[in-house]
Tab-separated table of C-alpha atoms in Angstrom:
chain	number	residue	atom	x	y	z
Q	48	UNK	CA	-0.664	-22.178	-5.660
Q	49	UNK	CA	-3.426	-19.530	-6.290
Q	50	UNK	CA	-6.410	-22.014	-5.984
Q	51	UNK	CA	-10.377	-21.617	-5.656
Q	52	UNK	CA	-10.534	-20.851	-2.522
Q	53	UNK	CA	-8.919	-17.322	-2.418
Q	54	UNK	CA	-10.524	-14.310	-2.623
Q	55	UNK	CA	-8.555	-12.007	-5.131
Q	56	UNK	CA	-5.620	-10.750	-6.792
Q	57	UNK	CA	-3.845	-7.637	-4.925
Q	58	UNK	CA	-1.292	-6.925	-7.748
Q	59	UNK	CA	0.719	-8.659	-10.232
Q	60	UNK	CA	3.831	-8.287	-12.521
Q	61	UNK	CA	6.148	-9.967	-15.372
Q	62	UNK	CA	7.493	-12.301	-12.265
Q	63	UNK	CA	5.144	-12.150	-9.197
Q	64	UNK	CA	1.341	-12.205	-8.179
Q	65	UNK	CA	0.289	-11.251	-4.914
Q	66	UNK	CA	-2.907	-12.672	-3.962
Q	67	UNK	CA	-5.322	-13.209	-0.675
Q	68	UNK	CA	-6.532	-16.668	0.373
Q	69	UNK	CA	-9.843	-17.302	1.896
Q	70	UNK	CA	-7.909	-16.241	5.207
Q	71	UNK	CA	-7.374	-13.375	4.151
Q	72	UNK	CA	-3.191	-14.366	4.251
Q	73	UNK	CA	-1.386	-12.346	1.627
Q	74	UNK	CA	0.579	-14.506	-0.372
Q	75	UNK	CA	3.600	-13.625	-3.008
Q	76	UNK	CA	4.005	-16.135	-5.572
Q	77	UNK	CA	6.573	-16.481	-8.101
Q	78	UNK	CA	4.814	-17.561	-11.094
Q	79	UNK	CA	8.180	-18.721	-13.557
Q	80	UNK	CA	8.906	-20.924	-10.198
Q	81	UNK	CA	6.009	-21.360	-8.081
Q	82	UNK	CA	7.669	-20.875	-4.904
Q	83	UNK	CA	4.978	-19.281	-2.450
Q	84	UNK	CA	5.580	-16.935	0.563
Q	85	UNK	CA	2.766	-16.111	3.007
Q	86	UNK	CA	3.311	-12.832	4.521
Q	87	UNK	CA	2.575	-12.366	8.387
Q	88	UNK	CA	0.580	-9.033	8.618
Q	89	UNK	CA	0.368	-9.465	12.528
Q	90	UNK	CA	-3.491	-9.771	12.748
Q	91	UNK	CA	-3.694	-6.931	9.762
Q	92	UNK	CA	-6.046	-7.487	7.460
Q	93	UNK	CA	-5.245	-6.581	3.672
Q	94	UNK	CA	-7.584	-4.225	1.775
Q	95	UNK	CA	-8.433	-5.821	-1.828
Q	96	UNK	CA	-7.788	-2.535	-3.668
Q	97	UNK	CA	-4.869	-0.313	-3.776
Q	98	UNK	CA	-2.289	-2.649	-3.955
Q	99	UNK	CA	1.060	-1.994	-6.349
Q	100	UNK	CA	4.345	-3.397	-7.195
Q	101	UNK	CA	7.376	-1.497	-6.928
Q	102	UNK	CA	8.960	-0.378	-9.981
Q	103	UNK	CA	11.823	-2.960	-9.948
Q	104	UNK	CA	9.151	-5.055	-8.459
Q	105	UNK	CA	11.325	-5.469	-5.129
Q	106	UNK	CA	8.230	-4.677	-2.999
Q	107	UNK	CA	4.793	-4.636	-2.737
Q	108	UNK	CA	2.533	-1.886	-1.109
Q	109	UNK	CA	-0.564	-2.450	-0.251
Q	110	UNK	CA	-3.518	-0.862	2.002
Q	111	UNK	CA	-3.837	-3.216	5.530
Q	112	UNK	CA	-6.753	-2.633	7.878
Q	113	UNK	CA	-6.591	-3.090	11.460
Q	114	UNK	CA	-8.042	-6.531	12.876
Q	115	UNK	CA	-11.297	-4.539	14.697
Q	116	UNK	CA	-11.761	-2.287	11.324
Q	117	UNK	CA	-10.639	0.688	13.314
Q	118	UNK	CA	-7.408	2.054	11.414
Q	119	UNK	CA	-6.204	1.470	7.837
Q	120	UNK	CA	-2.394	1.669	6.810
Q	121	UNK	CA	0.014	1.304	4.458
Q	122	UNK	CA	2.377	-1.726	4.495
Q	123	UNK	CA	5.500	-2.673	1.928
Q	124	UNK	CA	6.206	-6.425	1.829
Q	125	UNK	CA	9.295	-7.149	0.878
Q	126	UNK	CA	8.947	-9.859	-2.289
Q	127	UNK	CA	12.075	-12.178	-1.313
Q	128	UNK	CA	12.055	-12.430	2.146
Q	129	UNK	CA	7.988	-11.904	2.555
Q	130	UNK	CA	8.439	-9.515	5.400
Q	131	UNK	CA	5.768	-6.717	5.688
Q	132	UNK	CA	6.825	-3.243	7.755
Q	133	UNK	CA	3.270	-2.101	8.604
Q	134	UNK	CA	3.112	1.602	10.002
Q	135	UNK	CA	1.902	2.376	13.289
Q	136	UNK	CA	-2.182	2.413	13.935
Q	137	UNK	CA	-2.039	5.658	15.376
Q	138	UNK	CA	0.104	7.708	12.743
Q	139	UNK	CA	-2.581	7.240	10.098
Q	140	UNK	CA	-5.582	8.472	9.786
Q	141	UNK	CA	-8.630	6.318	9.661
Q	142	UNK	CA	-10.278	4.996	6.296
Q	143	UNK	CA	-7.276	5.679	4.447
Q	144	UNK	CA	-8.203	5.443	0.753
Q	145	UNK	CA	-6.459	3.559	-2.159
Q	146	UNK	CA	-4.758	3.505	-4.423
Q	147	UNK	CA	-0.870	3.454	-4.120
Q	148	UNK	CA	1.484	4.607	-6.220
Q	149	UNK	CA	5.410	4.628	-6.032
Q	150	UNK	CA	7.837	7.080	-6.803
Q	151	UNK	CA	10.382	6.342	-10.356
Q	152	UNK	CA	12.945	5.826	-7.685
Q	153	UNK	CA	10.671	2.755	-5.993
Q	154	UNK	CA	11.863	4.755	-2.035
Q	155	UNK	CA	8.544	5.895	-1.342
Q	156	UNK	CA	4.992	5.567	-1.636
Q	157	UNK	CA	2.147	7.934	-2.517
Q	158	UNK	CA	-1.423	7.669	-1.151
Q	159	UNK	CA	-4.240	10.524	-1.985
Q	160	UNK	CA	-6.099	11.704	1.005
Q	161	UNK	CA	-8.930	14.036	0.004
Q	162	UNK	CA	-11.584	11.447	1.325
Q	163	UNK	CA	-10.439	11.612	5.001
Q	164	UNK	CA	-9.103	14.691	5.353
Q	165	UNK	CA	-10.875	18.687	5.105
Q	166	UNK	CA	-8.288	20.365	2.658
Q	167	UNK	CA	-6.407	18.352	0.144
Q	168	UNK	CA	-3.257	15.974	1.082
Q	169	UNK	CA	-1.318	13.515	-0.232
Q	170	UNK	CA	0.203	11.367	2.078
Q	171	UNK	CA	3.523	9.671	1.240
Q	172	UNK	CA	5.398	7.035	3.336
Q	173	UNK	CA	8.610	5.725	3.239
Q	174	UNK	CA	9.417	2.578	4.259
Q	175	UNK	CA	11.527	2.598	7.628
Q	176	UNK	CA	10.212	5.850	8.481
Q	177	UNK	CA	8.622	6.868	12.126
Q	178	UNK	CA	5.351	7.594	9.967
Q	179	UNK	CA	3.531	9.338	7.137
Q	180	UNK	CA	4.250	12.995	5.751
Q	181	UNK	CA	1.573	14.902	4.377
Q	182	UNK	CA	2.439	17.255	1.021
Q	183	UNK	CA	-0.443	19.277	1.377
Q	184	UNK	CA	-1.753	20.519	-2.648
Q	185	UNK	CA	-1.341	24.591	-2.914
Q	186	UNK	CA	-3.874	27.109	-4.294
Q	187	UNK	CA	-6.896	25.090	-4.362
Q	188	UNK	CA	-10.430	25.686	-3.177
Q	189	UNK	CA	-11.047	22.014	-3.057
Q	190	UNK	CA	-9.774	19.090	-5.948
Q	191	UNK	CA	-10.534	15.795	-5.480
Q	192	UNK	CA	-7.159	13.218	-5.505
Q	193	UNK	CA	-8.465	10.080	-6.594
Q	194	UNK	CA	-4.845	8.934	-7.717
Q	195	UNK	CA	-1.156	10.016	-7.720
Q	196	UNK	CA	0.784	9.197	-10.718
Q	197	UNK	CA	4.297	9.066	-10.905
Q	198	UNK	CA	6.668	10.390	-12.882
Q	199	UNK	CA	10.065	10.829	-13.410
Q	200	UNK	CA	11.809	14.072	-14.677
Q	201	UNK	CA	15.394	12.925	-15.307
């Protein structure tokens, strides 16, 4: 139960909210139900922006940062079983910004990296992979990403 004590709402959909207690636990909550799953983030701590729901709501993604503030990284939490797969500290680069977004097909995620990085990048993660690709933006002095949106040409 989302009660006084927690500090914010990460995301939320027709079926699920995923919200932070006071500490700073992410947990998934069914709200037809009620049924609540902590997530174990392994001493991650989870950013309070950033965070999205894949399409078929499935999975959530959502910005953690490292226990001595020293890396940030994606993570996808699996929604049923309340498993996250957080990518390797060293693969990312630090201060990755927010926000998320997925692609139509819910396989991957998209992160804008302008803020960290000297030419513009987006990087985009897929869940299971070794670590993060970077689809660097073509022809451009300089734009600044501040979000990816999806969209699906089928």
């Amino acid at each position: 139960t989302i009660t006084s004590t927690g500090l914010g709402v990460l995301a939320a959909d027709a079926q699920t909210v995923a919200w932070v207690s006071g500490a700073d636990t992410i947990h998934v909550t069914d709200s037809s139900t009620g049924i609540d799953r902590a997530v174990d983030t392994r001493g991650y701590v989870p950013e309070l922006v950033g965070a999205l729901f894949s399409p078929d709501g499935s999975r959530l993604a959502v910005t953690m940062r490292s226990s001595d503030s020293s890396h940030t990284l994606p993570a996808v939490i699996d929604v049923s079983s309340g498993a996250a797969q957080i990518g390797a500290a060293d693969d990312f680069p630090p201060d990755q910004p927010g926000p998320i977004a997925w692609t139509a097909a819910g396989d991957r995620i998209f992160v804008p990296m302008s803020a960290v990085t000297p030419t513009d990048q987006v990087l985009t993660y897929r869940p299971g992979d070794g670590g993060p690709h970077y689809l660097r933006l073509p022809d451009n002095d300089h734009i600044d990403v501040y979000t990816v949106v999806p969209i699906n040409t089928g």
